[in-house]
């Protein structure tokens, strides 16, 4: 079940949109299939993947982590080494290249953690396209480094202040924009969600991750027991899993955001939570966190990229069939995973990816030493300083912010700033 059947993965998927979006979606589906069958388009995409994105990304043996945990061998797919710092660039370049082929000059995107926004802005800069990014105001606050990067690439960033001011609200605004400007604009959707053909399209552009892993494992005679990826909407996980879906092995494990607990509004557990249900939102049918009236419930996660009330339709179907196993990690477990892999492997996981790292820490000791597990580090943690610094070094961070604010208010150069008081 790698490809959808008329936009559906069993009962999930579809194209539930207003009539104004039906035509651009149908056009996009036709042009996507034509492009992927065109050797020239595929060759151009592969060249950009190699020369601009920096593919292939390494598969790292986490030797120290493996020894400390005392179980299965741990390998890490370093997607964080891709240009712009995460897997999101794989899909952004693919969609923007397709949009340019279709004659679209303006790109819009939604973003939560900001990585898709950064990737889309960078892709547009590379390909000479206009870029507008919608981002929830809460996410703008906690992902300021990424907002700055988007603007450096020339994108216009719109802070969305409606609703919960997070990813689902950014999606709503992007969809409204596309509905108003379908002839000139392409909506570069960042995850394997939304109406068809987006789930197929995003999976296809992200499947480069899994294809590389399969080849790297064959070259090094690694037979993985399990592949582990974090899962919000699901672009990194479905791309990671894609070449293995139709095989019986390895185990495919998707880790949702457990947030701060099991209560309503405390997590983003669509497949493992107790209030998840089937519904239709943002143009597709899947599993969502919805109230009795079918309205989205609030979600919570320390990671902006997993803070979404829905999951991609293909992953929902694979979860229901049992091919993909779903679990979750709490905020505190993800933070501990960041520290563990940073200290012991010199690898700084993004908060999203750290959920997969947390599951690896739990699973590895339960397996024999001749087994192997592969964790998809879907992104680097540089972007998360506004989240991690207040946790790991609260006093130093507070002093830095106070000092910087005073310096800026006094219009002083950094060399003229007052000395910060060292922490005890």
Coordinates of C-alpha atoms in Angstrom, one line a residue, residues 12-351:
X12 CA -8.5 7.3 5.1
X13 CA -7.5 10.2 2.8
X14 CA -9.6 11.7 0.1
X15 CA -10.2 15.2 -1.2
X16 CA -12.7 17.0 1.0
X17 CA -12.4 20.5 -0.2
X18 CA -14.5 23.4 -1.5
X19 CA -15.2 23.5 -5.2
X20 CA -12.7 26.3 -5.7
X21 CA -9.8 24.0 -4.7
X22 CA -11.0 21.0 -6.6
X23 CA -9.5 22.2 -9.9
X24 CA -6.1 23.2 -8.6
X25 CA -5.8 19.9 -6.8
X26 CA -6.8 17.8 -9.8
X27 CA -4.3 19.8 -11.9
X28 CA -1.6 19.3 -9.3
X29 CA -2.2 15.5 -9.3
X30 CA -1.9 15.3 -13.1
X31 CA 1.2 17.4 -13.3
X32 CA 2.9 15.5 -10.4
X33 CA 2.4 12.2 -12.1
X34 CA 3.7 13.6 -15.4
X35 CA 6.8 15.1 -13.7
X36 CA 7.7 11.9 -11.8
X37 CA 7.5 10.0 -15.2
X38 CA 9.7 12.6 -16.9
X39 CA 13.4 11.6 -16.8
X40 CA 14.5 15.2 -17.2
X41 CA 12.5 16.3 -14.1
X42 CA 13.8 13.4 -12.1
X43 CA 17.4 14.1 -13.1
X44 CA 17.1 17.8 -12.2
X45 CA 15.6 16.8 -8.8
X46 CA 18.4 14.3 -8.2
X47 CA 21.0 16.9 -9.1
X48 CA 19.6 19.5 -6.7
X49 CA 19.3 16.8 -4.0
X50 CA 23.0 16.0 -4.4
X51 CA 24.5 19.5 -4.9
X52 CA 22.1 21.7 -2.9
X53 CA 20.5 19.5 -0.2
X54 CA 23.7 17.5 0.3
X55 CA 22.4 14.0 -0.2
X56 CA 23.0 11.3 0.8
X57 CA 23.0 12.0 4.5
X58 CA 25.1 9.7 6.8
X59 CA 24.0 6.7 8.7
X60 CA 25.9 6.9 12.0
X61 CA 26.7 4.0 14.3
X62 CA 26.0 5.4 17.8
X63 CA 28.7 3.3 19.5
X64 CA 28.8 5.0 22.9
X65 CA 25.0 5.1 23.2
X66 CA 24.9 1.4 22.3
X67 CA 27.4 0.5 24.9
X68 CA 25.8 2.6 27.7
X69 CA 22.3 1.1 27.0
X70 CA 23.7 -2.4 26.7
X71 CA 21.3 -3.8 24.1
X72 CA 20.7 -3.5 20.4
X73 CA 23.1 -1.6 18.1
X74 CA 21.8 2.0 17.6
X75 CA 22.2 3.7 14.2
X76 CA 21.1 7.3 13.5
X77 CA 20.1 8.6 10.1
X78 CA 21.5 12.2 10.2
X79 CA 18.8 14.1 8.2
X80 CA 19.8 17.1 10.3
X81 CA 22.9 17.4 8.1
X82 CA 20.7 18.2 5.1
X83 CA 20.8 21.8 4.0
X84 CA 18.6 24.0 6.2
X85 CA 19.0 21.5 9.0
X86 CA 16.1 19.0 8.6
X87 CA 14.3 16.6 6.3
X88 CA 11.8 19.2 5.3
X89 CA 14.0 20.4 2.4
X90 CA 13.5 17.2 0.5
X91 CA 9.8 17.9 0.1
X92 CA 10.1 21.7 -0.3
X93 CA 12.6 21.4 -3.2
X94 CA 10.4 18.7 -4.9
X95 CA 7.2 20.7 -4.7
X96 CA 8.8 24.1 -5.6
X97 CA 10.5 22.5 -8.6
X98 CA 7.2 21.1 -9.7
X99 CA 5.4 24.4 -9.1
X100 CA 8.0 26.2 -11.3
X101 CA 7.4 23.5 -14.0
X102 CA 3.7 24.3 -13.8
X103 CA 4.3 28.1 -14.2
X104 CA 3.4 29.1 -10.7
X105 CA 5.5 32.0 -9.5
X106 CA 4.2 32.3 -5.9
X107 CA 4.6 29.7 -3.1
X108 CA 2.7 29.7 0.2
X109 CA 3.4 27.3 3.1
X110 CA 2.4 26.6 6.7
X111 CA 4.9 25.7 9.4
X112 CA 4.9 24.7 13.0
X113 CA 8.5 24.1 14.1
X114 CA 9.5 26.5 11.4
X115 CA 11.7 23.9 9.6
X116 CA 9.3 23.5 6.7
X117 CA 9.0 27.3 6.5
X118 CA 12.8 27.6 6.4
X119 CA 13.1 24.9 3.8
X120 CA 10.3 26.4 1.6
X121 CA 11.9 29.8 1.9
X122 CA 15.3 28.5 1.0
X123 CA 13.9 26.4 -2.0
X124 CA 12.1 29.5 -3.3
X125 CA 15.3 31.6 -3.0
X126 CA 17.2 28.9 -4.9
X127 CA 14.5 28.6 -7.6
X128 CA 13.6 32.3 -7.9
X129 CA 10.0 32.1 -6.5
X130 CA 8.0 34.4 -4.2
X131 CA 7.4 32.9 -0.8
X132 CA 4.8 33.5 2.0
X133 CA 4.8 31.4 5.2
X134 CA 1.9 31.2 7.7
X135 CA 3.0 30.3 11.2
X136 CA 1.0 30.3 14.5
X137 CA 1.9 33.2 16.8
X138 CA 2.8 30.7 19.6
X139 CA 5.2 29.0 17.3
X140 CA 6.7 32.3 16.1
X141 CA 7.6 33.0 19.7
X142 CA 9.2 29.7 20.4
X143 CA 11.0 29.4 17.1
X144 CA 12.4 32.9 16.6
X145 CA 15.7 31.6 15.0
X146 CA 13.7 29.9 12.2
X147 CA 11.5 33.0 11.7
X148 CA 14.7 35.0 11.2
X149 CA 16.1 32.5 8.8
X150 CA 12.9 32.6 6.7
X151 CA 13.1 36.3 6.4
X152 CA 16.8 36.1 5.5
X153 CA 15.8 33.9 2.6
X154 CA 13.3 36.6 1.5
X155 CA 10.1 35.0 2.7
X156 CA 7.2 37.0 4.2
X157 CA 6.1 35.4 7.5
X158 CA 2.5 35.9 8.7
X159 CA 1.9 35.3 12.4
X160 CA -1.5 33.6 12.8
X161 CA -3.4 34.9 15.9
X162 CA -6.6 32.9 15.5
X163 CA -7.6 29.8 17.3
X164 CA -4.8 28.1 19.3
X165 CA -2.2 30.1 17.3
X166 CA -0.3 26.9 16.4
X167 CA 0.1 24.6 13.4
X168 CA -3.6 23.8 12.6
X169 CA -4.4 27.5 12.5
X170 CA -1.5 28.1 10.1
X171 CA -2.9 25.4 7.9
X172 CA -6.3 27.1 7.9
X173 CA -4.8 30.4 6.8
X174 CA -2.7 28.8 4.1
X175 CA -5.7 27.0 2.7
X176 CA -7.7 30.2 2.6
X177 CA -4.9 32.0 0.7
X178 CA -4.7 29.2 -1.8
X179 CA -8.4 29.2 -2.3
X180 CA -8.2 32.9 -3.1
X181 CA -5.2 32.7 -5.5
X182 CA -5.3 29.2 -7.1
X183 CA -4.1 30.3 -10.6
X184 CA -0.8 32.0 -9.5
X185 CA 0.0 30.2 -6.3
X186 CA 1.1 26.8 -5.2
X187 CA 0.5 25.6 -1.7
X188 CA 3.6 23.8 -0.6
X189 CA 2.1 21.6 2.2
X190 CA 4.8 20.5 4.6
X191 CA 3.6 17.1 5.8
X192 CA 2.0 14.0 4.5
X193 CA -1.5 15.3 5.3
X194 CA -4.2 17.3 3.5
X195 CA -6.3 16.5 0.5
X196 CA -5.0 14.2 -2.3
X197 CA -2.5 14.3 -3.9
X198 CA -0.4 15.8 -1.1
X199 CA 0.0 12.6 1.0
X200 CA 1.3 10.7 -2.0
X201 CA 3.4 13.7 -3.2
X202 CA 5.1 14.4 0.2
X203 CA 5.8 10.7 0.8
X204 CA 7.4 10.4 -2.6
X205 CA 9.7 13.4 -2.1
X206 CA 10.6 12.2 1.4
X207 CA 11.1 8.6 0.4
X208 CA 14.7 9.5 -0.5
X209 CA 15.4 9.0 3.2
X210 CA 14.2 5.4 3.4
X211 CA 15.7 4.5 0.0
X212 CA 19.1 5.7 1.3
X213 CA 18.7 3.8 4.5
X214 CA 17.9 0.6 2.7
X215 CA 20.9 1.0 0.4
X216 CA 23.2 1.9 3.3
X217 CA 22.0 -1.1 5.3
X218 CA 22.7 -3.4 2.4
X219 CA 26.2 -1.9 1.9
X220 CA 27.1 -2.5 5.5
X221 CA 25.2 -5.7 6.1
X222 CA 22.9 -4.2 8.7
X223 CA 19.6 -6.0 9.2
X224 CA 17.6 -3.6 11.3
X225 CA 15.1 -5.0 13.8
X226 CA 13.2 -1.6 13.9
X227 CA 13.1 1.8 12.3
X228 CA 12.0 4.6 14.7
X229 CA 10.7 8.1 13.7
X230 CA 8.8 10.8 15.4
X231 CA 5.4 11.5 14.1
X232 CA 3.4 14.7 13.9
X233 CA 1.6 14.9 10.5
X234 CA 4.1 12.3 9.4
X235 CA 6.4 13.5 6.6
X236 CA 9.7 12.2 8.1
X237 CA 8.2 8.9 9.3
X238 CA 6.4 8.0 6.1
X239 CA 9.4 8.9 4.0
X240 CA 11.7 6.9 6.3
X241 CA 9.3 3.9 6.3
X242 CA 8.2 4.0 2.6
X243 CA 10.6 1.5 1.0
X244 CA 9.9 -1.0 3.9
X245 CA 6.1 -0.8 4.1
X246 CA 5.3 -3.8 1.8
X247 CA 7.9 -5.9 3.6
X248 CA 7.2 -7.9 6.8
X249 CA 10.4 -6.6 8.4
X250 CA 11.7 -4.5 10.1
X251 CA 9.3 -3.2 12.7
X252 CA 8.2 0.4 11.9
X253 CA 7.7 2.5 15.1
X254 CA 6.2 6.0 15.0
X255 CA 6.5 8.1 18.2
X256 CA 3.8 10.7 18.9
X257 CA 4.1 13.7 21.3
X258 CA 3.0 12.6 24.7
X259 CA 3.3 16.2 26.0
X260 CA 2.9 16.5 29.7
X261 CA 0.3 13.8 30.3
X262 CA -2.7 11.8 29.1
X263 CA -5.4 14.4 29.6
X264 CA -7.2 16.4 27.0
X265 CA -5.1 19.3 25.8
X266 CA -1.9 17.8 27.4
X267 CA -0.6 15.9 24.3
X268 CA -0.9 15.2 20.6
X269 CA -1.6 11.5 20.7
X270 CA -3.8 10.8 17.7
X271 CA -3.2 7.0 17.5
X272 CA -2.3 6.3 21.1
X273 CA -4.6 8.8 23.0
X274 CA -8.0 8.1 24.5
X275 CA -9.9 11.0 22.8
X276 CA -8.8 10.3 19.2
X277 CA -11.5 9.6 16.6
X278 CA -12.0 9.5 12.9
X279 CA -13.0 12.8 11.3
X280 CA -12.5 15.1 8.3
X281 CA -10.3 18.2 8.7
X282 CA -8.1 20.2 6.4
X283 CA -9.4 18.4 3.4
X284 CA -8.8 14.8 4.3
X285 CA -10.2 11.9 6.5
X286 CA -8.0 10.5 9.2
X287 CA -7.5 10.2 12.9
X288 CA -7.8 13.5 14.8
X289 CA -8.2 14.8 18.3
X290 CA -11.7 16.2 18.1
X291 CA -14.5 17.1 20.4
X292 CA -18.1 15.7 20.2
X293 CA -19.0 18.4 17.6
X294 CA -16.0 17.4 15.4
X295 CA -14.0 20.5 16.3
X296 CA -10.2 20.2 16.9
X297 CA -9.2 19.8 20.5
X298 CA -6.2 21.7 21.9
X299 CA -2.9 19.9 21.7
X300 CA 0.4 20.3 23.6
X301 CA 4.0 19.4 22.9
X302 CA 7.3 20.9 23.7
X303 CA 8.1 20.4 20.0
X304 CA 6.2 22.7 17.7
X305 CA 6.5 20.3 14.8
X306 CA 4.5 17.5 16.6
X307 CA 1.9 19.9 18.0
X308 CA -0.9 19.0 15.5
X309 CA -4.3 17.4 16.0
X310 CA -4.2 15.1 13.0
X311 CA -2.1 12.5 11.4
X312 CA -1.4 11.6 7.7
X313 CA -4.0 9.2 6.2
X314 CA -1.5 6.6 5.1
X315 CA 0.0 6.4 8.6
X316 CA -3.4 6.2 10.1
X317 CA -4.2 3.3 7.8
X318 CA -0.9 1.6 8.5
X319 CA -1.4 2.0 12.2
X320 CA -4.9 0.5 12.0
X321 CA -3.5 -2.5 10.1
X322 CA -0.7 -2.9 12.6
X323 CA 2.2 -2.5 10.1
X324 CA 3.2 0.7 11.9
X325 CA 3.4 0.5 15.7
X326 CA 2.5 3.7 17.5
X327 CA 3.9 4.9 20.8
X328 CA 4.5 8.2 22.5
X329 CA 7.2 10.1 24.5
X330 CA 6.6 12.7 27.1
X331 CA 8.2 16.2 26.9
X332 CA 10.6 15.3 29.7
X333 CA 11.6 12.1 28.0
X334 CA 12.4 14.0 24.8
X335 CA 14.5 16.5 26.7
X336 CA 16.4 13.7 28.3
X337 CA 17.0 12.1 24.9
X338 CA 18.4 15.5 23.7
X339 CA 20.9 15.5 26.6
X340 CA 21.8 11.8 26.2
X341 CA 22.7 11.9 22.5
X342 CA 24.4 15.2 22.7
X343 CA 26.7 14.2 25.5
X344 CA 27.4 10.7 24.3
X345 CA 27.4 11.0 20.5
X346 CA 28.0 14.6 19.8
X347 CA 24.6 14.8 17.9
X348 CA 22.1 17.4 18.8
X349 CA 18.6 16.2 18.1
X350 CA 15.7 18.6 17.3
X351 CA 13.0 18.3 19.9

